[in-house]
GROMACS .gro file of C-alpha atoms in nm:
model
  329
    1MET     CA    1   8.231   4.564  -0.930
    2VAL     CA    2   8.051   4.326  -1.165
    3THR     CA    3   7.815   4.091  -0.982
    4THR     CA    4   7.609   3.783  -1.067
    5ALA     CA    5   7.301   4.008  -1.073
    6ASP     CA    6   7.462   4.221  -1.349
    7LEU     CA    7   7.522   3.913  -1.563
    8ASN     CA    8   7.173   3.780  -1.491
    9SER     CA    9   7.029   4.106  -1.618
   10LEU     CA   10   7.230   4.075  -1.938
   11ALA     CA   11   7.129   3.710  -1.987
   12THR     CA   12   6.758   3.777  -1.945
   13SER     CA   13   6.775   4.056  -2.204
   14LEU     CA   14   6.880   3.807  -2.473
   15GLN     CA   15   6.623   3.672  -2.719
   16LEU     CA   16   6.597   3.385  -2.964
   17THR     CA   17   6.500   3.439  -3.325
   18PRO     CA   18   6.301   3.346  -3.527
   19GLN     CA   19   6.027   3.472  -3.294
   20LEU     CA   20   5.724   3.404  -3.516
   21SER     CA   21   5.535   3.075  -3.538
   22ARG     CA   22   5.595   2.900  -3.867
   23SER     CA   23   5.518   2.570  -4.038
   24LEU     CA   24   5.826   2.381  -4.151
   25ALA     CA   25   5.851   2.207  -4.484
   26THR     CA   26   5.977   1.848  -4.486
   27GLY     CA   27   6.346   1.844  -4.408
   28GLU     CA   28   6.367   2.221  -4.360
   29ARG     CA   29   6.663   2.332  -4.151
   30VAL     CA   30   6.615   2.576  -3.865
   31SER     CA   31   6.906   2.784  -3.736
   32PRO     CA   32   6.799   2.993  -3.436
   33ARG     CA   33   7.015   3.282  -3.327
   34ILE     CA   34   7.065   3.463  -2.999
   35ASN     CA   35   7.026   3.841  -3.020
   36PRO     CA   36   7.224   4.037  -2.940
   37ASP     CA   37   7.526   3.814  -2.991
   38PRO     CA   38   7.633   3.736  -2.632
   39SER     CA   39   7.996   3.699  -2.735
   40ALA     CA   40   7.995   4.069  -2.833
   41LEU     CA   41   7.867   4.189  -2.495
   42VAL     CA   42   8.086   4.382  -2.251
   43VAL     CA   43   8.052   4.508  -1.894
   44ARG     CA   44   8.217   4.792  -1.704
   45ASP     CA   45   8.428   4.713  -1.400
   46GLY     CA   46   8.533   5.050  -1.274
   47ALA     CA   47   8.748   5.204  -1.547
   48LEU     CA   48   8.780   4.872  -1.730
   49THR     CA   49   8.567   4.736  -2.012
   50LEU     CA   50   8.555   4.358  -1.984
   51PRO     CA   51   8.432   4.116  -2.253
   52ILE     CA   52   8.158   3.871  -2.166
   53ASN     CA   53   8.235   3.502  -2.210
   54VAL     CA   54   7.967   3.257  -2.314
   55ALA     CA   55   8.042   2.998  -2.050
   56ARG     CA   56   7.778   2.753  -2.174
   57ILE     CA   57   7.486   2.724  -2.414
   58LYS     CA   58   7.266   2.415  -2.400
   59TRP     CA   59   7.019   2.374  -2.685
   60ASP     CA   60   6.692   2.181  -2.647
   61ALA     CA   61   6.376   2.116  -2.844
   62ILE     CA   62   6.057   2.107  -2.633
   63ASP     CA   63   5.723   1.952  -2.730
   64HIS     CA   64   5.377   2.094  -2.662
   65ASN     CA   65   5.367   1.918  -2.323
   66GLY     CA   66   5.686   2.087  -2.209
   67ASN     CA   67   5.895   1.773  -2.244
   68VAL     CA   68   6.242   1.789  -2.389
   69VAL     CA   69   6.229   1.601  -2.718
   70ALA     CA   70   6.486   1.323  -2.711
   71GLY     CA   71   6.576   0.999  -2.885
   72GLY     CA   72   6.706   1.138  -3.211
   73GLU     CA   73   6.412   1.369  -3.276
   74TYR     CA   74   6.640   1.647  -3.389
   75ASN     CA   75   6.999   1.713  -3.488
   76VAL     CA   76   7.202   1.995  -3.342
   77GLY     CA   77   7.530   2.101  -3.498
   78GLY     CA   78   7.723   2.124  -3.171
   79SER     CA   79   7.566   2.164  -2.827
   80THR     CA   80   7.759   2.483  -2.741
   81THR     CA   81   7.742   2.661  -3.074
   82LEU     CA   82   7.585   3.006  -3.099
   83VAL     CA   83   7.405   2.909  -3.423
   84PRO     CA   84   7.298   2.544  -3.413
   85GLU     CA   85   7.107   2.365  -3.688
   86PHE     CA   86   6.789   2.170  -3.614
   87VAL     CA   87   6.622   1.925  -3.850
   88PHE     CA   88   6.297   1.784  -3.713
   89LYS     CA   89   6.154   1.440  -3.775
   90PRO     CA   90   5.796   1.446  -3.910
   91GLN     CA   91   5.532   1.198  -3.805
   92LEU     CA   92   5.437   0.944  -4.073
   93PHE     CA   93   5.069   0.868  -4.133
   94GLU     CA   94   4.841   0.705  -4.386
   95PRO     CA   95   4.608   0.956  -4.552
   96SER     CA   96   4.246   0.848  -4.517
   97SER     CA   97   3.899   0.990  -4.567
   98ASN     CA   98   3.796   0.791  -4.257
   99ARG     CA   99   4.033   0.962  -4.016
  100THR     CA  100   4.143   1.316  -3.947
  101PRO     CA  101   4.512   1.356  -4.028
  102PRO     CA  102   4.738   1.422  -3.729
  103GLU     CA  103   4.795   1.781  -3.631
  104PRO     CA  104   5.138   1.932  -3.702
  105LYS     CA  105   5.375   1.867  -3.415
  106SER     CA  106   5.444   2.179  -3.209
  107ILE     CA  107   5.806   2.231  -3.108
  108ARG     CA  108   5.981   2.509  -2.916
  109ILE     CA  109   6.354   2.566  -2.930
  110ARG     CA  110   6.529   2.660  -2.607
  111ALA     CA  111   6.880   2.788  -2.544
  112THR     CA  112   6.994   2.783  -2.182
  113VAL     CA  113   7.269   3.045  -2.158
  114THR     CA  114   7.532   3.092  -1.888
  115LEU     CA  115   7.748   3.406  -1.907
  116SER     CA  116   8.069   3.477  -1.722
  117VAL     CA  117   8.331   3.751  -1.690
  118ALA     CA  118   8.690   3.743  -1.564
  119LEU     CA  119   8.755   4.040  -1.336
  120ALA     CA  120   9.090   4.220  -1.307
  121THR     CA  121   9.135   4.056  -0.967
  122GLY     CA  122   9.127   3.714  -1.132
  123THR     CA  123   8.782   3.633  -0.995
  124VAL     CA  124   8.538   3.478  -1.242
  125VAL     CA  125   8.174   3.582  -1.197
  126SER     CA  126   7.901   3.373  -1.363
  127SER     CA  127   7.532   3.424  -1.424
  128VAL     CA  128   7.254   3.183  -1.336
  129SER     CA  129   7.170   2.957  -1.635
  130THR     CA  130   6.893   3.143  -1.817
  131PRO     CA  131   6.653   2.962  -2.056
  132LEU     CA  132   6.555   3.155  -2.371
  133LEU     CA  133   6.248   3.022  -2.556
  134SER     CA  134   6.156   3.085  -2.916
  135ALA     CA  135   5.799   3.074  -3.047
  136ASN     CA  136   5.634   2.754  -3.167
  137LEU     CA  137   5.749   2.577  -3.481
  138LEU     CA  138   5.503   2.339  -3.646
  139VAL     CA  139   5.641   2.015  -3.794
  140THR     CA  140   5.402   1.898  -4.067
  141PRO     CA  141   5.335   1.520  -4.075
  142LEU     CA  142   5.430   1.325  -4.386
  143PRO     CA  143   5.163   1.112  -4.561
  144ILE     CA  144   5.254   0.756  -4.665
  145PRO     CA  145   5.002   0.597  -4.908
  146THR     CA  146   4.899   0.233  -4.932
  147ILE     CA  147   4.955   0.070  -5.274
  148PHE     CA  148   4.940  -0.294  -5.381
  149ALA     CA  149   5.135  -0.381  -5.698
  150MET     CA  150   5.063  -0.700  -5.894
  151PHE     CA  151   5.333  -0.784  -6.150
  152ARG     CA  152   5.275  -1.014  -6.446
  153HIS     CA  153   5.624  -1.171  -6.429
  154LYS     CA  154   5.830  -1.321  -6.150
  155ASN     CA  155   6.092  -1.106  -5.979
  156PHE     CA  156   5.907  -0.794  -6.100
  157SER     CA  157   6.071  -0.851  -6.438
  158ALA     CA  158   6.019  -0.594  -6.714
  159LYS     CA  159   6.085  -0.841  -6.997
  160ASP     CA  160   5.856  -0.884  -7.299
  161GLY     CA  161   5.490  -0.889  -7.206
  162ALA     CA  162   5.552  -0.725  -6.868
  163ALA     CA  163   5.285  -0.523  -6.690
  164VAL     CA  164   5.194  -0.412  -6.341
  165LEU     CA  165   4.858  -0.335  -6.182
  166LEU     CA  166   4.856  -0.077  -5.900
  167LEU     CA  167   4.565  -0.102  -5.658
  168VAL     CA  168   4.492   0.183  -5.415
  169PRO     CA  169   4.219   0.159  -5.148
  170GLU     CA  170   3.929   0.399  -5.179
  171TYR     CA  171   3.984   0.549  -4.833
  172ILE     CA  172   4.315   0.701  -4.939
  173LYS     CA  173   4.262   1.078  -4.944
  174PRO     CA  174   4.277   1.226  -5.194
  175SER     CA  175   4.213   0.931  -5.423
  176PRO     CA  176   4.457   0.942  -5.714
  177GLY     CA  177   4.286   0.945  -6.049
  178THR     CA  178   4.567   0.885  -6.295
  179ILE     CA  179   4.895   0.700  -6.320
  180ASN     CA  180   5.081   1.030  -6.340
  181GLN     CA  181   4.927   1.146  -6.014
  182VAL     CA  182   5.035   0.827  -5.839
  183THR     CA  183   5.387   0.817  -5.980
  184THR     CA  184   5.435   1.189  -5.909
  185LYS     CA  185   5.328   1.140  -5.547
  186LEU     CA  186   5.560   0.841  -5.511
  187GLU     CA  187   5.858   1.030  -5.653
  188SER     CA  188   5.780   1.328  -5.429
  189LEU     CA  189   5.765   1.094  -5.129
  190ARG     CA  190   6.097   0.939  -5.232
  191ASN     CA  191   6.255   1.285  -5.253
  192ASP     CA  192   6.122   1.376  -4.906
  193LEU     CA  193   6.247   1.052  -4.749
  194ASN     CA  194   6.582   1.085  -4.923
  195LEU     CA  195   6.620   1.438  -4.787
  196LEU     CA  196   6.530   1.327  -4.435
  197ALA     CA  197   6.766   1.031  -4.452
  198ASP     CA  198   7.049   1.259  -4.560
  199LEU     CA  199   6.980   1.521  -4.294
  200GLY     CA  200   6.882   1.320  -3.990
  201GLY     CA  201   6.956   0.957  -4.068
  202TRP     CA  202   6.583   0.886  -4.030
  203PHE     CA  203   6.347   0.671  -4.235
  204LEU     CA  204   6.615   0.460  -4.400
  205PRO     CA  205   6.384   0.153  -4.413
  206GLU     CA  206   6.108   0.370  -4.559
  207LEU     CA  207   6.348   0.519  -4.814
  208SER     CA  208   6.472   0.175  -4.916
  209ALA     CA  209   6.111   0.055  -4.945
  210ILE     CA  210   5.987   0.340  -5.163
  211THR     CA  211   6.299   0.323  -5.381
  212GLN     CA  212   6.255  -0.049  -5.445
  213PHE     CA  213   5.884  -0.002  -5.509
  214THR     CA  214   5.912   0.295  -5.746
  215ASP     CA  215   6.208   0.150  -5.937
  216SER     CA  216   6.022  -0.177  -5.994
  217VAL     CA  217   5.705   0.001  -6.107
  218ASN     CA  218   5.881   0.256  -6.326
  219ALA     CA  219   6.065  -0.022  -6.510
  220GLN     CA  220   5.739  -0.175  -6.633
  221PRO     CA  221   5.635  -0.098  -6.992
  222ARG     CA  222   5.266  -0.107  -6.891
  223VAL     CA  223   5.133   0.040  -6.566
  224HIS     CA  224   4.763   0.031  -6.475
  225LEU     CA  225   4.586   0.191  -6.180
  226ARG     CA  226   4.260   0.109  -6.005
  227VAL     CA  227   4.114   0.269  -5.692
  228ALA     CA  228   3.900   0.022  -5.498
  229ASN     CA  229   3.892  -0.148  -5.160
  230GLU     CA  230   3.839  -0.486  -5.327
  231TYR     CA  231   3.811  -0.657  -5.665
  232ARG     CA  232   3.579  -0.956  -5.695
  233ASN     CA  233   3.692  -1.033  -6.049
  234LEU     CA  234   4.038  -0.939  -6.178
  235ASN     CA  235   3.928  -1.050  -6.523
  236SER     CA  236   3.764  -0.708  -6.553
  237ILE     CA  237   4.106  -0.537  -6.565
  238THR     CA  238   4.302  -0.546  -6.891
  239LEU     CA  239   4.681  -0.556  -6.858
  240ILE     CA  240   4.766  -0.574  -7.230
  241GLN     CA  241   4.534  -0.437  -7.497
  242ARG     CA  242   4.578  -0.628  -7.823
  243SER     CA  243   4.446  -0.597  -8.175
  244TRP     CA  244   4.078  -0.672  -8.234
  245TRP     CA  245   4.155  -1.018  -8.368
  246GLN     CA  246   4.365  -1.114  -8.067
  247ASN     CA  247   4.273  -1.190  -7.707
  248ASP     CA  248   4.355  -0.921  -7.455
  249THR     CA  249   4.552  -1.013  -7.143
  250GLU     CA  250   4.349  -0.956  -6.825
  251ALA     CA  251   4.487  -0.946  -6.472
  252GLU     CA  252   4.310  -1.267  -6.370
  253ASP     CA  253   4.545  -1.568  -6.368
  254GLU     CA  254   4.839  -1.356  -6.491
  255ILE     CA  255   5.011  -1.242  -6.170
  256SER     CA  256   5.348  -1.393  -6.070
  257SER     CA  257   5.493  -1.149  -5.812
  258VAL     CA  258   5.355  -0.879  -5.583
  259MET     CA  259   5.452  -0.586  -5.360
  260LEU     CA  260   5.255  -0.424  -5.078
  261PHE     CA  261   5.361  -0.075  -4.967
  262GLY     CA  262   5.209   0.093  -4.662
  263LEU     CA  263   5.230   0.144  -4.287
  264GLY     CA  264   5.115  -0.176  -4.114
  265LYS     CA  265   4.877  -0.279  -4.393
  266SER     CA  266   4.728  -0.614  -4.498
  267ILE     CA  267   4.578  -0.754  -4.816
  268GLN     CA  268   4.424  -1.090  -4.911
  269CYS     CA  269   4.439  -1.251  -5.255
  270TYR     CA  270   4.219  -1.542  -5.369
  271GLN     CA  271   4.240  -1.808  -5.639
  272HIS     CA  272   3.874  -1.780  -5.733
  273ARG     CA  273   3.645  -1.494  -5.821
  274GLY     CA  274   3.427  -1.353  -5.546
  275PHE     CA  275   3.692  -1.417  -5.276
  276GLY     CA  276   3.678  -1.796  -5.297
  277GLY     CA  277   3.927  -2.083  -5.309
  278ARG     CA  278   4.273  -2.096  -5.159
  279SER     CA  279   4.406  -1.757  -5.050
  280PHE     CA  280   4.698  -1.584  -4.883
  281LYS     CA  281   4.732  -1.274  -4.670
  282LEU     CA  282   5.020  -1.033  -4.715
  283ARG     CA  283   5.111  -0.770  -4.455
  284THR     CA  284   5.360  -0.495  -4.385
  285ALA     CA  285   5.487  -0.358  -4.055
  286THR     CA  286   5.487   0.008  -3.954
  287ALA     CA  287   5.867   0.000  -3.933
  288GLU     CA  288   5.895  -0.209  -4.254
  289PRO     CA  289   5.650  -0.052  -4.501
  290LEU     CA  290   5.728  -0.282  -4.796
  291THR     CA  291   5.664  -0.655  -4.827
  292SER     CA  292   5.748  -0.825  -5.155
  293VAL     CA  293   5.700  -1.175  -5.299
  294THR     CA  294   5.919  -1.242  -5.600
  295ASP     CA  295   5.762  -1.580  -5.691
  296LEU     CA  296   5.405  -1.689  -5.619
  297SER     CA  297   5.455  -2.049  -5.739
  298PRO     CA  298   5.559  -2.221  -5.407
  299ASP     CA  299   5.287  -2.364  -5.181
  300ILE     CA  300   5.375  -2.096  -4.925
  301PRO     CA  301   5.536  -1.811  -5.120
  302PRO     CA  302   5.842  -1.668  -4.940
  303SER     CA  303   5.831  -1.298  -4.859
  304GLN     CA  304   6.087  -1.028  -4.800
  305PRO     CA  305   6.095  -0.953  -4.507
  306ALA     CA  306   6.033  -1.313  -4.404
  307ASN     CA  307   5.710  -1.448  -4.255
  308LYS     CA  308   5.482  -1.179  -4.397
  309VAL     CA  309   5.274  -1.430  -4.599
  310GLU     CA  310   4.995  -1.629  -4.434
  311VAL     CA  311   4.833  -1.902  -4.645
  312VAL     CA  312   4.477  -1.944  -4.526
  313ASP     CA  313   4.441  -2.321  -4.593
  314ASN     CA  314   4.674  -2.619  -4.615
  315LYS     CA  315   4.601  -2.728  -4.971
  316LYS     CA  316   4.893  -2.782  -5.203
  317GLY     CA  317   4.978  -2.562  -5.498
  318GLY     CA  318   5.118  -2.219  -5.553
  319PHE     CA  319   4.937  -1.904  -5.657
  320GLU     CA  320   5.131  -1.808  -5.971
  321ASN     CA  321   4.886  -1.724  -6.249
  322ARG     CA  322   4.600  -1.836  -6.026
  323LEU     CA  323   4.470  -1.517  -5.868
  324SER     CA  324   4.117  -1.398  -5.946
  325SER     CA  325   4.014  -1.160  -5.664
  326MET     CA  326   4.160  -0.950  -5.384
  327LYS     CA  327   4.070  -0.715  -5.100
  328PHE     CA  328   4.239  -0.471  -4.864
  329LEU     CA  329   4.192  -0.578  -4.502
   0.00000   0.00000   0.00000
């Protein structure tokens, strides 16, 4: 007669695959399987061959501390399915030469299996719930850069004479050297966030932020890049190169709208060279990585999201076309 011990023996012989440790790409799906397929198992009860029923399978993801990962950290395509689908949420971080990047997050997948069999007598015998653990999976963190964009026109307009200056702090690692490197990284980041938003519903604010930022920058006919933690004199940066008999257009006193992209970052812009005169601070939140100001002409320029601009003094007058220096804080 089939006993609970018989079913326990069968349950403990099951294994999860994949068995090997592996590093997951952003948005990569993982579909663990139980081998052998428990629904194909049978037991002998005297002269009878009885099929095994999978009474219950509970799928979990477990972190390196042994805690069950919860709160939307993964998606499972049905809690009792034999072949679920996991998509793990990567940690976001700002790349920096001053800090070691976070280690990949270690995750184990567990299936807790309960088997049962219906005997000829009508009795149902069940196993003890048996946890099956796979090997570690490493979820690679996703870098989010910090970039400050200074647009020549209001509302990030790309009309005649438009230009944008992209400023990246020196501590970003690796420091981008060309516009193509920056725009390629931004588009790659947008693709990663778009994939994660589609798969797990995560990072929708981040996806919206990077989409708005990249679309506004890509629309500009002239894009310039500088890597520095501060600029004491924006007059040293040319936005529009003109013929030898004409005056070039420098960044100083030519900026009408701005965007700051980054995880909980701040920047300060000044009316005068050398960080003097009236100034304002602009900041982002970790959960809202983009702050934009469409018009710098009001005394206190309104931001989106609201209340992300802090004017340092109470003097009257906006900042449109009156910026001469800046620094990352």
